[in-house]
XYZ file of C-alpha atoms in Angstrom:
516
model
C -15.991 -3.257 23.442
C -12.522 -2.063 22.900
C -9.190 -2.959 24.444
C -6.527 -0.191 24.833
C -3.046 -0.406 23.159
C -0.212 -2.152 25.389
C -0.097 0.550 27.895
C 3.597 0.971 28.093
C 3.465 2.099 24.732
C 1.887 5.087 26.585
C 5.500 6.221 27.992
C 6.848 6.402 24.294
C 6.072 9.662 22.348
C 6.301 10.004 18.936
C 9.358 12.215 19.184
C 11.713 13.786 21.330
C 9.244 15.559 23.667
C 10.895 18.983 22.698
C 7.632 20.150 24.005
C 8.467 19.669 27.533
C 11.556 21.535 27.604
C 9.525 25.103 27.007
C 6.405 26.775 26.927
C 2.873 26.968 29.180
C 2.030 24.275 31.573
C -1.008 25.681 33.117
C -1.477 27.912 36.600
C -1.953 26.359 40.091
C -1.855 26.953 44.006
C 0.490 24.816 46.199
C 1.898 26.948 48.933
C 4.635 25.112 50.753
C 7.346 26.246 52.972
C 10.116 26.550 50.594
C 12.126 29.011 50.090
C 10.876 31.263 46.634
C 13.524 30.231 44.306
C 12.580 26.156 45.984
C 9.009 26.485 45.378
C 9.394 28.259 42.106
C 11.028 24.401 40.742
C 8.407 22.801 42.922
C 5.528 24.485 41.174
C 7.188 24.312 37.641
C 7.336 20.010 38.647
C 4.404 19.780 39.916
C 2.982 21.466 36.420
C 5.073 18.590 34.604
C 3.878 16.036 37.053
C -0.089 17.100 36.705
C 0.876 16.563 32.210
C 2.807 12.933 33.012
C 5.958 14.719 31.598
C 7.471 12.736 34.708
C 11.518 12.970 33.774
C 10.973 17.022 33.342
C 8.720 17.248 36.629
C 11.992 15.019 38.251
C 14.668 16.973 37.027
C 12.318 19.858 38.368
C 11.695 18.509 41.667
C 15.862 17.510 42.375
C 16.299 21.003 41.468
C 14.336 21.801 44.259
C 16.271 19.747 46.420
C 18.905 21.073 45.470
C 18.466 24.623 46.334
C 16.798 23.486 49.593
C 17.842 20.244 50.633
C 15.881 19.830 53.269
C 12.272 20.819 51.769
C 10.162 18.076 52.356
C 7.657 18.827 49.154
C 10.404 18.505 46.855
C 11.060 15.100 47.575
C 7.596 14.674 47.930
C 6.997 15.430 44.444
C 10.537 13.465 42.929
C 8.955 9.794 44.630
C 5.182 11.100 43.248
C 6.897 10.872 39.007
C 8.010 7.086 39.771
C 4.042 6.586 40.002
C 1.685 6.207 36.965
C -1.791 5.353 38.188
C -4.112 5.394 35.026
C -1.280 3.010 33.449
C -0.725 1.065 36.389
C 2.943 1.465 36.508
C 5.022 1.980 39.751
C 8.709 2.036 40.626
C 8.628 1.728 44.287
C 12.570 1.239 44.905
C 13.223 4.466 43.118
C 10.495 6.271 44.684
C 11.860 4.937 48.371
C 15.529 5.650 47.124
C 14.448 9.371 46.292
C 12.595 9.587 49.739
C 15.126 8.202 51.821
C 17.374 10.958 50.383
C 15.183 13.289 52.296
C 16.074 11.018 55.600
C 15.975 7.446 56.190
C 12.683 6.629 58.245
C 9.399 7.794 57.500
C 8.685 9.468 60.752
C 12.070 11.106 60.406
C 10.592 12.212 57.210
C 7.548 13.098 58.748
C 9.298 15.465 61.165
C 11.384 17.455 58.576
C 7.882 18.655 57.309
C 7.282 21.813 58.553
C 3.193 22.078 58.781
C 0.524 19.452 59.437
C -0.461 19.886 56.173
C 3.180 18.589 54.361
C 2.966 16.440 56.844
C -0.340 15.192 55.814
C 0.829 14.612 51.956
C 4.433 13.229 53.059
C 2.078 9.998 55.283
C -0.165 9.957 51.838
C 2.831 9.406 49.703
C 4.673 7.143 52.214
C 1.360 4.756 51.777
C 1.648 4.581 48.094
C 5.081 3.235 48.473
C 4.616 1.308 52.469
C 3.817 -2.274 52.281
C 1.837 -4.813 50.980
C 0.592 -5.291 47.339
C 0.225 -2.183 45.146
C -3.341 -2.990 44.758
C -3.455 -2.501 48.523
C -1.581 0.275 48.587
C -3.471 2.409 45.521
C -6.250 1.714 47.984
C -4.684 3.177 50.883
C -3.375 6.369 49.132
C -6.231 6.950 47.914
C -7.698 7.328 51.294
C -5.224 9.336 52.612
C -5.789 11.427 49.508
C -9.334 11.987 49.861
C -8.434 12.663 54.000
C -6.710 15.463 53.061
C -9.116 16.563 49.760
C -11.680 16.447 52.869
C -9.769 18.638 55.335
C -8.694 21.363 53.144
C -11.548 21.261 50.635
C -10.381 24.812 48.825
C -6.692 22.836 47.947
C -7.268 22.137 44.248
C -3.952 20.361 44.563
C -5.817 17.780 46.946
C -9.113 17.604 45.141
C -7.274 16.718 41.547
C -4.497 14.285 43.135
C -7.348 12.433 44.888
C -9.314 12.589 41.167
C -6.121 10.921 40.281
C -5.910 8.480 42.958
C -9.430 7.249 42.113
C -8.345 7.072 38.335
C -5.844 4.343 39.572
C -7.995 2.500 41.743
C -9.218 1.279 38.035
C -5.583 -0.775 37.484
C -6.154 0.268 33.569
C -9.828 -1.471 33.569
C -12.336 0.996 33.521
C -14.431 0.874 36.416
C -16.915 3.505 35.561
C -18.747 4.780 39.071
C -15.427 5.059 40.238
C -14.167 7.181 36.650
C -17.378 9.034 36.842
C -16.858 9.804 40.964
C -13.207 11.115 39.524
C -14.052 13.343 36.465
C -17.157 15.000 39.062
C -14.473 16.133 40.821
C -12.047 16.915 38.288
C -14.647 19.107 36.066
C -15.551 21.160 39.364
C -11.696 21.865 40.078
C -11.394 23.397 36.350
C -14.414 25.461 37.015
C -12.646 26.979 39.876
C -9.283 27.141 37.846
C -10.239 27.113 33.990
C -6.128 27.026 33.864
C -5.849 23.968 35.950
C -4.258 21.208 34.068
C -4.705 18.309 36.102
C -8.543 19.130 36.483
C -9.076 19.336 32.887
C -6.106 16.317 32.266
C -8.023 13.753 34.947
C -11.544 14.993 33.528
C -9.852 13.506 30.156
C -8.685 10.248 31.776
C -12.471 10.203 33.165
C -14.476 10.343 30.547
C -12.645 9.174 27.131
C -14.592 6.216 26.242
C -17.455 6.667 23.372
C -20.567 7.381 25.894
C -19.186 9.639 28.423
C -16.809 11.227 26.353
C -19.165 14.011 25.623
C -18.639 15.025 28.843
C -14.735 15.527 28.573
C -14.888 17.755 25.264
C -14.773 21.159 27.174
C -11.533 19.875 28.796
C -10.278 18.405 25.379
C -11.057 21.710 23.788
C -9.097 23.231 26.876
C -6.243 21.350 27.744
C -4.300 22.158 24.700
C -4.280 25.929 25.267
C -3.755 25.423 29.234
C -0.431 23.350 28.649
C 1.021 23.971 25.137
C 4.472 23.242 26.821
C 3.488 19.788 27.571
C 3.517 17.342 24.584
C 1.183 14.927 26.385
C -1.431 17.357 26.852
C -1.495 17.870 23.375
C -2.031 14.139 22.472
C -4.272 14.142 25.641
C -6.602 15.793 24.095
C -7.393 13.408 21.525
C -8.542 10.605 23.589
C -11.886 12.662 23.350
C -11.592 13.482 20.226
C -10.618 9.672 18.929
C -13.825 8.402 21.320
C -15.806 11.009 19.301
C -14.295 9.698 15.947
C -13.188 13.852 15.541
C -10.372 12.657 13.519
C -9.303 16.236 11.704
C -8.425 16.717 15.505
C -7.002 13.521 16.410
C -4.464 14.126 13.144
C -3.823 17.572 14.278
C -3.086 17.340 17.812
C -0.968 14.131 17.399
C 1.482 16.076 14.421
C 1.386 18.565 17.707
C 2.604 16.265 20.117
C 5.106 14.247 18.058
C 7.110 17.080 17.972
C 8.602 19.537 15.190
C 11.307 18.074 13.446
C 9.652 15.205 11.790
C 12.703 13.417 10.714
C 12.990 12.220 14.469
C 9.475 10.376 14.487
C 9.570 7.847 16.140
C 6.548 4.265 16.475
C 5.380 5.115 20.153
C 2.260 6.309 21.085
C 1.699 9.861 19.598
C 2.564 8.205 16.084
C 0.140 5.475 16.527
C -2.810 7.611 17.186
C -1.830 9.836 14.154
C -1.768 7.118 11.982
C -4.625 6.080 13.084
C -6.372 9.080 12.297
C -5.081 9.405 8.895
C -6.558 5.943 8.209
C -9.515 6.763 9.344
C -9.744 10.313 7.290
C -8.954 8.069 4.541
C -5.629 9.190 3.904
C -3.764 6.240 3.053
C -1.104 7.313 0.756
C -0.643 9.592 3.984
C -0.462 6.807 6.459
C 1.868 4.954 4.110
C 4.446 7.982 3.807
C 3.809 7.447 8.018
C 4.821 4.335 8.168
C 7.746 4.161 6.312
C 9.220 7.560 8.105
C 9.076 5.725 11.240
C 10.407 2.490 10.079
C 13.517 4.369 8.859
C 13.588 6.168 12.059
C 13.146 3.592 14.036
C 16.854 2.218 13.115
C 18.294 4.935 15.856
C 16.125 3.011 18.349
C 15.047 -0.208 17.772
C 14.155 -1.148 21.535
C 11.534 -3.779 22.058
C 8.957 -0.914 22.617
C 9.334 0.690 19.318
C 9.219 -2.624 17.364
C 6.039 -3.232 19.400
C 5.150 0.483 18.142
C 5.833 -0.365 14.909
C 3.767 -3.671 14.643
C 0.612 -2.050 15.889
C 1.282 0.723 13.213
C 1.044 -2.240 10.341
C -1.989 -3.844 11.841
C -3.626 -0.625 11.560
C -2.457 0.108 8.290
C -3.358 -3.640 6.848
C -7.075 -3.775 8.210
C -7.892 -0.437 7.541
C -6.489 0.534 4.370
C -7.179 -3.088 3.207
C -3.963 -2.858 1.239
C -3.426 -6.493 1.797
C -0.399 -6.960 -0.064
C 1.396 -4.081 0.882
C 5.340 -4.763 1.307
C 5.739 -2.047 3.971
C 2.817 -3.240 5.901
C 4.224 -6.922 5.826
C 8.247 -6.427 6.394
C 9.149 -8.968 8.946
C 9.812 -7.031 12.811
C 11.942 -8.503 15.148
C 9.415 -10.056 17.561
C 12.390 -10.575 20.410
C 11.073 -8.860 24.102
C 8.517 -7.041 22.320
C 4.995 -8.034 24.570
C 2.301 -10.428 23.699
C -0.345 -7.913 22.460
C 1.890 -6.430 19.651
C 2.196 -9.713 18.111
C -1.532 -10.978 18.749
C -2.711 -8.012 16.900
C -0.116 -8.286 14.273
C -0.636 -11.950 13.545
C -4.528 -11.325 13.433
C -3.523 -8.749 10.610
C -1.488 -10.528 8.518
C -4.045 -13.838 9.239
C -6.573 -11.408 8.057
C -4.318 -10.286 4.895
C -3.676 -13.654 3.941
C -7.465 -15.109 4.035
C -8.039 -11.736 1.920
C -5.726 -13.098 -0.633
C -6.582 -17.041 -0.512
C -3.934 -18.012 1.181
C -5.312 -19.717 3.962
C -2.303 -22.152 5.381
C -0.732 -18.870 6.018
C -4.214 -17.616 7.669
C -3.991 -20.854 9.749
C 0.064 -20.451 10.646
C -1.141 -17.323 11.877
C -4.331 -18.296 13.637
C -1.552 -20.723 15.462
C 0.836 -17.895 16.222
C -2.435 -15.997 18.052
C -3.849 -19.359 20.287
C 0.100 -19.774 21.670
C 0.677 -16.026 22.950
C -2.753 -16.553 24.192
C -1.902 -18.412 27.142
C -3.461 -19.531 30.795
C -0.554 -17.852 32.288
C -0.886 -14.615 29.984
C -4.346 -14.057 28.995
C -5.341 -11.665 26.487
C -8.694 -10.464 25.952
C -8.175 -9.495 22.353
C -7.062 -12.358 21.975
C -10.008 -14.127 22.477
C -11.950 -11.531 19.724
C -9.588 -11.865 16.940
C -8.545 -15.950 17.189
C -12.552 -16.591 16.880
C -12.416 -13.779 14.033
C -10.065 -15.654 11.795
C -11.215 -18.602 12.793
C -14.365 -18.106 11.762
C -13.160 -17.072 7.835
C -11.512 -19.696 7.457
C -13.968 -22.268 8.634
C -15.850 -20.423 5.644
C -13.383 -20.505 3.327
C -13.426 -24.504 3.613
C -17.232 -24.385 2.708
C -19.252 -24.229 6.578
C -20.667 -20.806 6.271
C -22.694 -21.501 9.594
C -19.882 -22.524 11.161
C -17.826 -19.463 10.697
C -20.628 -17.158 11.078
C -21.102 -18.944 14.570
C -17.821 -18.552 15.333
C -18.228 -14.402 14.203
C -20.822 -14.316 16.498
C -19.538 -15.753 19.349
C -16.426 -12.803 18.836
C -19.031 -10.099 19.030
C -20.668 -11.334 22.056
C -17.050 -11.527 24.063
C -16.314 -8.398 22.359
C -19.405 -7.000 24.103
C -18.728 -8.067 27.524
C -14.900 -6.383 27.716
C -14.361 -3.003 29.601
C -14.289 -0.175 27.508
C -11.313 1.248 26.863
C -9.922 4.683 24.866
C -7.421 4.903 21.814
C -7.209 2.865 18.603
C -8.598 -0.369 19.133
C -6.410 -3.909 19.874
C -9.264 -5.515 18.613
C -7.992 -4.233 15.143
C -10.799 -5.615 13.237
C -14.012 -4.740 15.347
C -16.023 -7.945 15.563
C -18.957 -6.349 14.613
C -17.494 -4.651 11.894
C -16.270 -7.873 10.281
C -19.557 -9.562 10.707
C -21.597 -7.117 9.005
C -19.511 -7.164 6.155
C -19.975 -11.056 5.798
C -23.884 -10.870 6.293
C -23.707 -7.791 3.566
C -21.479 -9.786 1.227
C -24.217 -12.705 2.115
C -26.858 -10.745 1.122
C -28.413 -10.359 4.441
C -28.554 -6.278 4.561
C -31.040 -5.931 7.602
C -28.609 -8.122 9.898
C -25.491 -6.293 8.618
C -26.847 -2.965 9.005
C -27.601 -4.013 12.790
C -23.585 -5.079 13.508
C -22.795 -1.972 11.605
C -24.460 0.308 14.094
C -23.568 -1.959 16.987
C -19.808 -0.976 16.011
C -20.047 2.486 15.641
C -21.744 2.510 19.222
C -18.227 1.771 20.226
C -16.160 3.203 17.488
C -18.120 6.100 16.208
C -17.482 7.558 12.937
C -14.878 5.020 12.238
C -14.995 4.863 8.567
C -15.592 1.039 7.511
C -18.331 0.795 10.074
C -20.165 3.691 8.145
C -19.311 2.687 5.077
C -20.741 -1.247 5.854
C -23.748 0.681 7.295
C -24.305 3.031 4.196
C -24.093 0.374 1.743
C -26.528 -1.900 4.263
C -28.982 0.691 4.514
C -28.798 1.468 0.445
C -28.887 -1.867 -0.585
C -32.107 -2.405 2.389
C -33.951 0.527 1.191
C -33.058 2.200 4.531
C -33.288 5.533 3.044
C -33.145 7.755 5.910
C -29.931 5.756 7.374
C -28.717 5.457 4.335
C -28.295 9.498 3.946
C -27.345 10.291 7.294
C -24.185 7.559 7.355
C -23.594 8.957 3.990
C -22.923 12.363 4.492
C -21.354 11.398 7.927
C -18.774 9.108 5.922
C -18.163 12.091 3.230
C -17.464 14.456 6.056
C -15.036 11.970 7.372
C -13.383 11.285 4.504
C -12.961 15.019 3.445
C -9.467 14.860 3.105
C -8.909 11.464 2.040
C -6.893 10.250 -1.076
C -9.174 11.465 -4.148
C -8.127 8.051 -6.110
C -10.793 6.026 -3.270
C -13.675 4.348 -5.432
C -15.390 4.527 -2.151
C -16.126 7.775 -1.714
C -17.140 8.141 -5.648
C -19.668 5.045 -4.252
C -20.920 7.075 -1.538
C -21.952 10.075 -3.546
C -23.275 7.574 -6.252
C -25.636 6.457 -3.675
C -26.747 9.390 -2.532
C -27.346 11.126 -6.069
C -29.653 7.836 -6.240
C -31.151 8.785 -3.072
C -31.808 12.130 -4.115
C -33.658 10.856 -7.524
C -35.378 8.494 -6.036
């Protein structure tokens, strides 16, 4: 199963979010006891906050303040953008700092409020941020949360934060009674407000793994139109549409969301999932043009999170364009602060480049490089998948074919027991994938057809998994697989680079099919 992408990278766009400075966000009921021209910031903030455009839903919320100093909601809302549940990040001395601007005690806090039910989401909010372990704490706001979902049952603004306190319950591992308990609750807000874009956001966040995420594409197909002012809402979408390997909309809505003026691209997380996309559309000349626009962007900013951007953007490129000598893809990164997953991925990839071209000390170096960022004191589930991976071609490139297949094996079965997770895999090579083109080079069609379809359960559509499983189902006299994975993989590759011998071999095969 997959891993998702270092989840900071979630707080870097692909662009300056020019998005976020204009446009819809969506409708919604919050009455407080502001003054109009108050409440009319606090609603506009609490439209950013339901998107995660968190610095526009602050600078929203301060206005707030600013006009009414003493409203309780707006400083409400300021300490709710320093939390980000579904990526488990929390800045608890600027949230206190913003609330004690408000007054300096909680109960004095408490008594600026001027209902019970401010009251009730100032004590919810002073529990996310109160003492103890954040763990703890998630778990006590999210009680408080569904107290108040419970008492006013009609306040969509308490039934989709408490679908949002569940979400984080999960601590980025998806815990799926509790997602499932979450997107019930979001998907029966955005019946009641079809313009609701934290119902049809958290229904997203709910259900954006390949078997649920079904579910989630009325909200995908939604949440687009509801916020077009909101660049994450238009990447949002496409963590249904990636789970549902819909990658003419994954492209679309990610050129969307990095913004307009192209020359500002930037490696983050919108320009991951578009080159992603590309790849898998088969557009590599596409993906290359990609990835050298944000290289040479990436000289305004070359923070440790873009360089970490911008490694995950060559993995992808390497292993799935299999252009394993290509300079771009291989230009040396500063590794310094950038986190362990980046570079795990990115050794696996150039590991995987090397074996590909017979140089297998370099394979090994990089095999090496994986096993010592894969530490006791920093594990890393990938980590596990892709060091058995390469370990296993190279113990066949020194002659023990059982060995390395053994080794294969054992990465699909740890592979298998991970949490499923949403966006382009960190498991950049899916185990199964890999396997079933060793069995198929092997000869062994029925057992590679098998791992084909066992990755496409959790990658579906993704284009070397159908392409392993129409040439396994060809070669294995498979006929009716064979057809259906072939004109699946030449709908996917539509719009891919017409110089690809594989898609000439896919409608090869399937003239032979049709003559047969």
């Amino acid at each position: 199963m997959r891993q998702p992408l270092v989840l900071s990278l979630c707080l870097l766009g692909g662009a300056t979010p020019a998005l976020s400075q204009v446009g819809r966000l969506g409708t919604i009921e919050f009455p407080t006891s502001g003054s109009a021209m108050a409440q009319s910031h606090f609603l506009r903030g609490t439209l950013f906050l339901h998107s995660f455009e968190y610095d526009s839903a602050a600078t929203e919320f301060r206005a707030a303040q600013q006009v009414a100093p003493g409203f309780a909601m707006a400083y409400w809302g300021e300490a709710m953008t320093y939390n980000h549940p579904v990526w488990d990040q929390q800045d608890r001395p600027a949230a206190l700092a913003a609330l004690s601007r408000l007054a300096a005690t909680p109960g004095e806090r408490s008594a600026k409020a001027s209902t019970r039910r401010e009251q009730a989401w100032l004590h919810a909010v002073e529990t996310l941020y109160g003492e103890g372990s954040k763990a703890h704490r998630d778990t006590v706001y999210e009680r408080a949360m569904e107290s108040i979902a419970k008492e006013w049952p009609a306040d969509l603004e308490a039934q989709t934060f408490h679908a949002l306190a569940l979400l984080g319950l999960s601590r980025t591992t998806r815990v799926i009674p509790t997602y499932m308990r979450a997107g019930a609750i979001a998907l029966d807000a955005m019946a009641k407000n079809p313009d609701h874009p934290g119902a049809a956001h958290y229904a997203i966040h709910a259900f954006d793994d390949p078997i649920h995420a079904a579910l989630g594409l009325p909200a995908a197909r939604a949440y687009s139109r509801i916020a077009p002012g909101a660049a994450h809402a238009q990447h949002m979408t496409t963590h249904i549409f990636l789970a549902l390997g819909m990658w003419d909309d994954v492209v679309r809505q990610n050129v969307i969301a990095s913004g307009t003026d192209k020359v500002r691209w930037m490696p983050g997380h919108y320009t991951i999932w578009l080159g992603y996309g590309l790849l898998q559309q088969g557009r590599f000349a596409a993906a290359a043009d990609h990835l050298a626009l944000v290289r040479r962007n990436m000289a305004e900013d070359e923070s440790p999170g873009r360089r970490g951007a911008y490694l995950l953007m060559q993995s992808d490129f390497l292993v799935n364009a299999e252009r394993w000598a290509d300079s771009a893809a291989l230009a040396s990164v500063d590794a310094q602060g950038v986190g362990p997953v980046p570079l795990v991925v990115n050794a696996f990839a150039r590991g995987l480049a090397a074996f590909k071209l017979g140089d297998i000390a370099l394979a090994r170096r990089q095999l090496d490089g994986i096993q010592s960022l894969n530490t006791s004191s920093t594990p890393i589930s990938a980590a596990q998948v892709l060091a058995r991976e390469l370990q296993g071609l190279i113990r066949m490139s020194e002659g023990d074919s059982a060995g390395g297949i053994a080794l294969l094996r054992e990465a699909t079965a740890i592979e298998d027991t991970l949490p499923m997770e949403f966006g382009p895999p960190a498991i950049v090579k899916p185990s199964h994938e890999l396997l079933g083109e060793i069995l198929l080079a092997q000869g062994k069609d029925s057992d590679a057809r098998q791992q084909f379809e066992s990755a496409l359960r959790l990658a579906p559509r993704r284009m070397r998994s159908l392409l392993g499983l129409s040439r396994a189902a060809f070669r294995g006299n498979n006929e009716e697989v064979a057809r259906m994975s072939s004109h699946q993989l030449l709908d996917v590759m539509d719009q891919s680079d017409t110089t690809l011998t594989e898609k000439e071999e896919i409608r090869t095969m399937l003239n032979a099919l049709e003559h047969n």
